[in-house]
XYZ file of C-alpha atoms in Angstrom:
459
model
C -25.667 -48.938 21.148
C -26.334 -50.682 17.774
C -24.058 -51.720 15.247
C -24.289 -49.055 12.820
C -24.208 -46.274 14.942
C -20.649 -47.679 16.418
C -19.411 -47.661 12.716
C -21.012 -43.991 11.962
C -19.395 -42.663 15.340
C -15.645 -44.322 14.047
C -15.855 -42.756 10.284
C -13.366 -39.688 10.250
C -15.001 -36.700 8.112
C -12.061 -34.744 5.837
C -12.990 -31.565 4.381
C -12.094 -32.167 0.682
C -11.953 -28.754 -1.762
C -13.349 -30.323 -5.031
C -15.854 -33.184 -5.554
C -14.020 -36.430 -4.651
C -13.315 -37.366 -8.367
C -11.358 -33.527 -8.915
C -8.114 -32.029 -8.334
C -7.466 -28.608 -7.803
C -5.533 -27.469 -11.084
C -5.062 -23.899 -11.704
C -7.402 -22.431 -9.598
C -10.316 -24.435 -10.248
C -11.394 -27.868 -9.907
C -10.638 -30.097 -12.735
C -11.739 -33.986 -13.172
C -9.494 -36.449 -12.300
C -9.667 -37.643 -16.010
C -8.517 -34.438 -17.516
C -5.394 -34.366 -15.136
C -2.134 -36.655 -15.366
C -1.869 -36.284 -11.284
C -3.060 -39.614 -9.560
C -6.446 -39.407 -7.599
C -5.748 -37.894 -4.052
C -6.520 -39.883 -0.656
C -6.017 -38.520 2.699
C -2.883 -40.081 4.398
C -3.168 -39.418 8.591
C -0.839 -38.862 10.793
C -0.695 -39.499 14.426
C -0.162 -36.758 17.288
C 3.190 -37.662 17.807
C 4.455 -37.167 14.152
C 3.698 -40.657 13.374
C 2.595 -41.167 9.156
C 0.374 -43.660 7.473
C -2.122 -44.021 10.520
C -4.833 -45.933 9.786
C -8.004 -45.160 10.522
C -11.560 -47.030 10.577
C -13.021 -45.122 7.638
C -13.468 -41.761 6.632
C -15.817 -39.699 4.596
C -15.087 -36.702 2.538
C -17.183 -33.447 3.118
C -16.780 -31.412 0.089
C -16.598 -27.513 -0.343
C -14.146 -24.763 0.438
C -14.666 -23.448 4.355
C -17.052 -20.979 4.664
C -15.146 -18.337 6.493
C -17.582 -15.629 7.255
C -15.575 -12.576 8.380
C -12.174 -14.653 9.077
C -10.081 -14.738 5.970
C -9.505 -17.573 3.731
C -5.173 -18.269 3.473
C -4.036 -21.193 1.028
C -1.445 -23.284 2.212
C 0.930 -25.728 0.018
C 2.974 -29.018 1.428
C 5.222 -30.100 -0.954
C 8.939 -30.981 -0.552
C 11.205 -28.438 0.581
C 7.977 -26.141 1.592
C 8.482 -23.856 4.923
C 4.957 -25.179 5.629
C 3.674 -29.029 6.348
C 0.458 -30.093 6.548
C -0.809 -33.044 8.730
C -4.154 -34.557 8.777
C -4.680 -36.500 12.388
C -7.053 -39.296 12.748
C -9.653 -36.935 14.383
C -9.889 -34.950 11.234
C -8.244 -31.633 12.319
C -5.577 -30.360 10.090
C -2.696 -29.707 11.961
C -0.584 -26.866 9.472
C 3.059 -26.832 10.726
C 5.679 -23.456 10.129
C 9.140 -24.155 9.714
C 10.302 -20.625 11.060
C 9.859 -18.445 13.842
C 6.664 -16.795 14.029
C 8.047 -13.110 13.960
C 9.973 -13.846 10.772
C 8.399 -12.312 7.823
C 7.920 -14.910 5.402
C 5.993 -13.957 2.246
C 2.579 -16.385 1.620
C 2.973 -18.094 5.354
C -0.146 -17.787 7.493
C 0.652 -15.440 10.470
C -0.400 -18.015 13.376
C 0.320 -18.169 17.160
C 0.519 -21.645 17.834
C 2.390 -24.137 19.961
C 5.607 -25.734 19.496
C 7.335 -28.541 18.895
C 10.584 -29.360 17.688
C 11.278 -25.963 17.109
C 8.263 -25.443 14.579
C 5.056 -23.882 15.241
C 1.805 -25.574 14.393
C -1.877 -24.818 14.746
C -4.841 -26.712 14.487
C -8.136 -26.791 12.669
C -11.325 -28.432 13.051
C -13.428 -29.575 10.278
C -15.025 -26.553 8.650
C -12.476 -24.257 8.838
C -10.395 -26.195 6.245
C -10.425 -28.093 2.966
C -7.757 -30.212 1.430
C -6.669 -31.205 -1.789
C -3.973 -31.730 -4.337
C -2.225 -29.949 -6.837
C 0.209 -29.300 -9.048
C 3.171 -26.665 -8.313
C 6.080 -25.502 -9.998
C 9.846 -25.325 -8.925
C 12.889 -26.863 -11.073
C 10.086 -29.297 -12.611
C 6.217 -29.726 -11.725
C 5.608 -31.913 -8.797
C 2.419 -32.740 -6.722
C 1.709 -30.917 -3.825
C -0.597 -31.266 -0.713
C -2.838 -27.976 -0.882
C -5.358 -26.517 1.545
C -7.498 -23.562 2.246
C -8.124 -22.710 5.699
C -9.842 -20.087 7.867
C -7.352 -17.947 9.564
C -7.216 -17.655 13.035
C -6.969 -14.212 15.196
C -3.305 -13.483 16.078
C -3.191 -12.099 19.946
C -1.224 -9.287 19.945
C 2.466 -9.481 21.509
C 3.121 -6.511 23.186
C 6.898 -7.691 24.514
C 8.187 -7.743 21.330
C 10.049 -4.821 19.955
C 9.253 -5.693 15.769
C 5.336 -5.817 16.880
C 5.445 -2.527 18.368
C 7.358 -0.633 15.688
C 4.939 -2.114 12.871
C 1.436 -1.700 14.952
C 2.191 0.670 17.691
C 4.960 3.281 16.587
C 4.039 2.897 12.638
C 0.095 3.745 13.495
C 1.410 6.964 15.729
C 3.315 8.522 12.925
C 0.719 8.167 10.173
C -1.363 10.160 12.241
C 1.444 12.707 12.704
C 1.456 12.718 8.532
C -2.286 12.800 8.095
C -1.773 16.145 10.727
C 1.073 17.510 8.927
C -0.015 16.816 5.012
C -3.735 18.604 6.041
C -2.114 21.145 7.579
C 0.029 22.161 4.614
C -3.474 21.565 2.548
C -5.426 24.125 4.829
C -3.215 26.881 4.664
C -2.820 26.838 0.845
C -6.349 26.255 0.323
C -7.900 29.213 3.099
C -5.499 31.899 2.509
C -5.740 33.830 -0.630
C -2.986 35.073 -1.188
C -1.727 31.588 -1.484
C -4.367 30.641 -3.901
C -1.924 30.938 -7.396
C -1.524 28.028 -9.513
C 1.740 26.812 -7.649
C -0.471 27.179 -4.036
C -3.651 25.379 -5.553
C -0.919 22.130 -6.969
C 0.591 22.438 -3.634
C -3.008 21.733 -1.844
C -3.878 18.995 -4.091
C -0.688 17.386 -3.417
C -0.517 17.183 0.040
C -4.594 16.378 -0.225
C -3.187 13.310 -2.159
C -0.622 12.449 0.262
C -3.478 12.512 3.147
C -5.401 9.974 1.095
C -2.313 7.877 0.748
C -1.590 7.922 4.391
C -4.844 6.980 5.666
C -5.228 4.506 3.356
C -1.846 3.074 4.238
C -2.911 3.407 7.894
C -5.961 1.752 7.187
C -3.912 -1.182 5.483
C -1.497 -1.403 9.106
C -4.562 -2.346 10.950
C -6.090 -4.652 8.053
C -2.728 -6.696 7.556
C -3.499 -9.201 10.797
C -7.391 -8.299 11.804
C -8.773 -11.284 9.151
C -12.358 -9.983 9.634
C -11.358 -6.943 7.905
C -9.589 -8.725 5.099
C -12.258 -7.741 2.085
C -10.907 -3.758 2.294
C -7.469 -5.131 1.638
C -7.841 -4.371 -1.706
C -9.609 -1.159 -1.895
C -7.333 0.098 0.391
C -4.154 -0.955 -1.597
C -5.810 0.653 -4.403
C -6.630 4.093 -2.592
C -2.940 4.307 -1.465
C -1.335 3.816 -4.689
C -3.761 5.795 -6.857
C -3.536 8.853 -4.135
C 0.711 8.299 -4.443
C 0.413 8.098 -8.476
C -1.410 11.469 -8.649
C 0.589 13.284 -5.994
C 3.646 12.683 -8.322
C 1.661 13.799 -11.280
C 0.827 16.917 -9.738
C 4.758 17.393 -8.672
C 5.473 16.792 -12.322
C 3.001 19.561 -13.375
C 4.608 21.604 -10.721
C 8.117 21.388 -12.370
C 6.582 21.783 -15.595
C 5.140 25.205 -14.567
C 7.636 26.637 -13.185
C 9.877 25.040 -15.943
C 7.876 26.564 -18.898
C 7.736 30.260 -17.011
C 11.574 30.168 -17.221
C 11.832 29.587 -20.559
C 8.999 31.806 -21.866
C 10.293 35.590 -22.448
C 6.929 36.962 -21.516
C 5.564 35.635 -18.347
C 2.669 38.219 -18.223
C 0.267 35.384 -20.103
C -3.724 35.698 -20.777
C -4.221 32.570 -19.556
C -6.032 33.284 -15.936
C -4.321 30.458 -12.646
C -7.701 29.125 -12.761
C -7.995 27.944 -16.416
C -4.494 26.832 -15.999
C -5.057 24.696 -13.156
C -8.223 23.072 -14.949
C -5.196 22.399 -17.801
C -3.430 20.394 -15.343
C -5.828 19.021 -13.475
C -6.988 16.959 -17.352
C -2.929 15.601 -17.375
C -2.445 14.734 -13.632
C -6.202 13.361 -13.056
C -6.143 11.822 -16.182
C -2.672 10.178 -16.194
C -3.936 9.075 -12.724
C -7.182 7.562 -14.045
C -5.810 5.831 -17.108
C -3.182 4.480 -15.192
C -5.309 3.280 -12.829
C -7.517 1.255 -14.786
C -4.364 -0.381 -16.989
C -3.435 -1.593 -13.220
C -6.772 -3.036 -12.525
C -7.065 -4.863 -15.714
C -3.224 -6.123 -15.000
C -4.126 -7.357 -11.805
C -7.768 -8.971 -12.489
C -6.647 -10.457 -16.143
C -2.997 -10.792 -16.571
C -1.703 -11.179 -12.891
C -1.656 -14.865 -13.158
C 1.079 -15.091 -10.433
C 2.679 -17.637 -8.839
C 1.771 -21.207 -10.249
C 0.554 -21.837 -6.450
C -1.785 -19.142 -6.491
C -4.950 -19.887 -4.660
C -8.527 -20.682 -6.395
C -10.892 -18.329 -7.853
C -13.346 -19.183 -5.047
C -10.491 -17.375 -2.866
C -10.629 -13.972 -2.995
C -7.020 -12.119 -4.119
C -7.425 -9.576 -1.255
C -4.186 -7.463 -2.483
C -3.002 -5.516 -5.617
C -1.197 -8.432 -7.886
C 2.853 -7.285 -8.261
C 2.028 -6.907 -12.335
C -0.722 -4.201 -10.665
C 1.324 -2.655 -8.596
C 4.411 -2.303 -11.533
C 1.836 -0.557 -13.446
C 1.052 2.027 -10.573
C 4.700 2.604 -9.545
C 6.522 2.371 -13.352
C 4.547 5.676 -14.314
C 6.227 7.604 -10.326
C 9.908 6.350 -12.177
C 9.329 8.114 -15.191
C 8.007 11.403 -13.581
C 11.535 11.184 -11.579
C 13.199 11.302 -14.206
C 11.192 14.080 -16.213
C 11.357 16.080 -12.674
C 14.944 15.624 -12.763
C 15.039 17.049 -16.301
C 13.252 20.107 -14.950
C 15.431 20.482 -11.934
C 18.443 20.453 -14.068
C 17.458 22.543 -17.113
C 16.015 25.089 -15.268
C 18.586 25.509 -12.821
C 20.913 26.244 -15.997
C 18.246 29.136 -17.075
C 18.433 30.667 -13.991
C 22.495 30.605 -13.709
C 22.305 32.446 -16.822
C 20.096 34.911 -15.690
C 21.910 38.317 -14.339
C 18.881 40.245 -13.848
C 15.259 39.301 -13.305
C 11.808 40.585 -11.936
C 9.747 40.394 -9.210
C 7.694 37.277 -10.700
C 10.958 35.856 -11.946
C 12.070 36.007 -8.293
C 9.097 34.942 -6.806
C 9.036 31.516 -9.410
C 12.639 31.003 -8.014
C 11.226 30.491 -4.577
C 8.827 28.418 -6.217
C 11.859 26.365 -7.562
C 13.439 25.870 -4.757
C 10.265 24.673 -3.199
C 9.641 22.476 -6.047
C 13.417 21.033 -5.523
C 12.858 19.970 -2.075
C 9.441 18.415 -2.394
C 10.832 16.129 -5.380
C 13.743 15.474 -3.166
C 11.739 14.590 -0.304
C 8.958 13.079 -2.229
C 11.335 10.701 -3.882
C 13.509 9.571 -0.995
C 10.446 8.314 0.677
C 9.005 6.556 -2.506
C 12.496 4.951 -2.637
C 12.091 3.738 0.960
C 8.861 2.256 0.369
C 10.019 0.218 -2.760
C 13.199 -1.341 -0.399
C 11.030 -2.126 2.194
C 9.120 -4.860 -0.076
C 12.453 -6.238 0.059
C 11.238 -8.149 3.249
C 14.229 -7.087 5.437
C 13.632 -5.972 8.833
C 16.257 -3.109 8.651
C 14.644 -1.842 5.228
C 11.209 -2.039 6.590
C 12.250 0.432 9.726
C 14.109 2.430 7.236
C 10.625 3.209 5.752
C 8.762 3.950 8.815
C 11.321 6.548 9.592
C 11.522 8.214 6.297
C 7.970 8.262 5.865
C 7.587 9.608 9.374
C 10.098 12.632 8.449
C 8.266 13.082 5.030
C 5.224 15.281 6.481
C 6.984 17.405 9.073
C 9.659 18.279 6.021
C 7.100 19.075 4.117
C 5.372 21.287 6.512
C 8.831 22.806 6.885
C 8.908 23.078 3.307
C 6.110 24.878 2.402
C 5.015 26.188 5.614
C 7.612 26.966 8.507
C 10.479 27.881 5.817
C 8.390 30.206 4.101
C 8.658 33.690 5.287
C 5.834 35.049 3.633
C 3.655 32.248 4.522
C 4.155 32.764 8.354
C 3.722 36.487 7.912
C 0.346 35.612 6.051
C -0.373 33.278 9.025
C 0.550 36.039 11.561
C -1.828 38.505 9.848
C -4.981 35.890 9.342
C -4.545 34.245 12.663
C -2.831 36.474 15.417
C -4.308 39.531 16.955
C -2.610 42.511 18.692
C -3.532 41.017 22.462
C -2.456 37.663 21.325
C -0.447 36.184 25.030
C 2.443 34.903 22.357
C 4.361 37.432 21.561
C 6.194 36.293 18.461
C 2.404 35.383 17.166
C 1.240 39.143 17.089
C 1.164 40.803 13.600
C 4.293 42.644 12.689
C 4.442 46.517 11.628
C 2.348 46.378 8.084
C 3.792 46.648 5.312
C 3.936 49.019 1.981
C 2.831 46.846 -1.400
C 1.117 43.982 -2.388
C 2.476 40.563 -1.334
C 3.838 37.974 -4.120
C 0.584 35.959 -4.011
C -1.470 39.002 -4.658
C 0.366 40.490 -6.970
C 0.521 37.090 -9.124
C -3.753 37.313 -8.671
C -3.690 40.829 -9.939
C -1.533 39.595 -12.887
C -3.449 37.059 -13.707
C -7.183 38.280 -13.502
C -6.130 41.517 -15.268
C -7.964 42.511 -18.883
C -4.592 43.628 -21.143
């Protein structure tokens, strides 16, 4: 073997994110002359943890790692950080995690590695990482070591209770919720007697909740499946847009009931179909407007933490500013719905007598109040789950699991007229189940039929 080949074999290759004369500042590579940070020189650490190990020579390989289907993940190493980076003499990068791998610490790479002195670590080969120097802000601006790694696959831990709840129980409960919401939506869409304005709104609300649950279900599997990382932003967007639309439609329902009780003449010339178009313009228009504002805030205004990743790394979740744009209108609709509840309740209590239309609207008001209470509590638990306490996350999972069955009970099982309509439509005299056989015919029209006649007649 020649001397030149021997020297080449001893050269340690280190992958640097930016060029040798550049540093990573504010998400981009900046010439070191334009920064007050000293040039970065790799410092090697031995397998046993001894610092400043000397190597014969090293060579930079420039560029962000091409992770393919795996997620790119930023890591910061600075005094007091939970993560520590060590560059081994072999050119491999070792990432230490000071907390237990099951602790839910935001911004920490979920890996299953080896344990050393109660610190978990994972090693990355050349081509799956890059290193550089950057600037972070704590009490003051300090220099930090910055790495971009290709996240490893995480193998399931079926012996862990937290893993089972988050990765098995929660998806199953999401499936149950989708089934319940879909059932309500189909019933109110198919049965002609229920296709008045309130019925159409309920069908739309539950359809939005189906989309929200489906997007959240996809997000559960995406979170720790790195080859699907590109779907995180779309699934988050669909989830928040659907939830926002559901609350705008619930707000429309409250306004319609409130306006009906305040009106002296309930026999209006405007049909349910035309009113549904008006409310659609409000609900979908408001949802679309706030979605555009949230996305603009996410992509152009949400600068995030100064320790954020470079522009070459995709933002795979909606940022906090974007989330605020989605959830602030929900809070306002809740306040407006509380106003509708209080004022409509006062009007009903002052009414000594009311006709059949008001009688039906009173049942719709009760249904609105129950839906509003269930959806608002579920939304509140969703907010609390972001505090990253396991107990609050479990409460959110439980509240989300109860929401759909409660909506099914409020809109279908708890409504006697809906049960009667289902028996008329779906059951027959020879049905083996006696409780499902249709009852004796009743005189007069159902409430839904009367409303349809009222709203389509010409006066």
